[in-house]
């Protein structure tokens, strides 16, 4: 009696989407500038340099870095008191309050070199400072870094900022000596995939922390009809105005949306085409309007709330989804939002994506509601 052959069962391996990068290339440059600035300070210990990094990025705009005793404790410094008192040599002020027993009251550490003026050592915009600060926190709290020495955690910041996501990086020349000595820790803990002399490779688990993320290739629309090669995503951003680039980076780095670089670049770089609405779309709009009447105020309020949370406006799809309008075709979504724009409840900076915000009708309604209150107070 012959036995039949059976193919062994192989369980499916779930595909895990890569984590979105925390920094744009421009923000990566800012992170490297931050670390270069800290490494040049007359500080000799890893504890003092790591604490100075946290204070410096918080003080980058106005010259005052606010932190609490709990913030200092969370850094798990070997000698926190020594790190704080080392600030005296820098001419920083107000740090003494961090040595008390109060862990929750914010202490403003004054950093005279970072006054917020254009000529200051680090002149970051609001978004830039926020993104680099968030990247610092996320890097220091990454799983392969958490239980390492202070020198290793400081080294992780340097290596993440200077390391390409998918290629070998070179140790920065200004990497402190105690950080170099701690590099084997990062290799053992899985922060690094490879370490060979001055060359290193970030592990896959932390590639999203890279300050030198890869740029997407921009391919021609079709292979049959070759087109003149367009600008790369970085070249496109370099040509953009300051205001447009600030908006692009807000979308690209938004931790709430977590959009891929390819998705963002395609939305901004594609040629805007006028939307065509046929009888089918108009009929669908009539059905939608009957089911969801008077949606203008809710749409304006939702757009404002989205912008407050994300730092940029919602896309058409994001706004429709947030308002719970159910399954909608792309044409219907665009038609609905266009009508709300015409009615004044919403406005946008067409054709720039992710710019929806409350329109004049919503603003007028807010002003009208505030008028009786102001009259009573008067």
Tab-separated table of C-alpha atoms in Angstrom, residues 119 132 174 203 212 221 243 247 265 268:
chain	number	residue	atom	x	y	z
A	119	UNK	CA	22.040	84.806	13.420
A	132	UNK	CA	13.688	67.170	15.501
A	174	UNK	CA	32.770	64.853	15.822
A	203	UNK	CA	19.299	47.781	11.661
A	212	UNK	CA	19.325	60.472	5.490
A	221	UNK	CA	4.216	58.289	-17.055
A	243	UNK	CA	5.687	78.560	2.654
A	247	UNK	CA	3.497	72.820	4.245
A	265	UNK	CA	5.513	63.270	-3.538
A	268	UNK	CA	2.270	67.308	-4.800
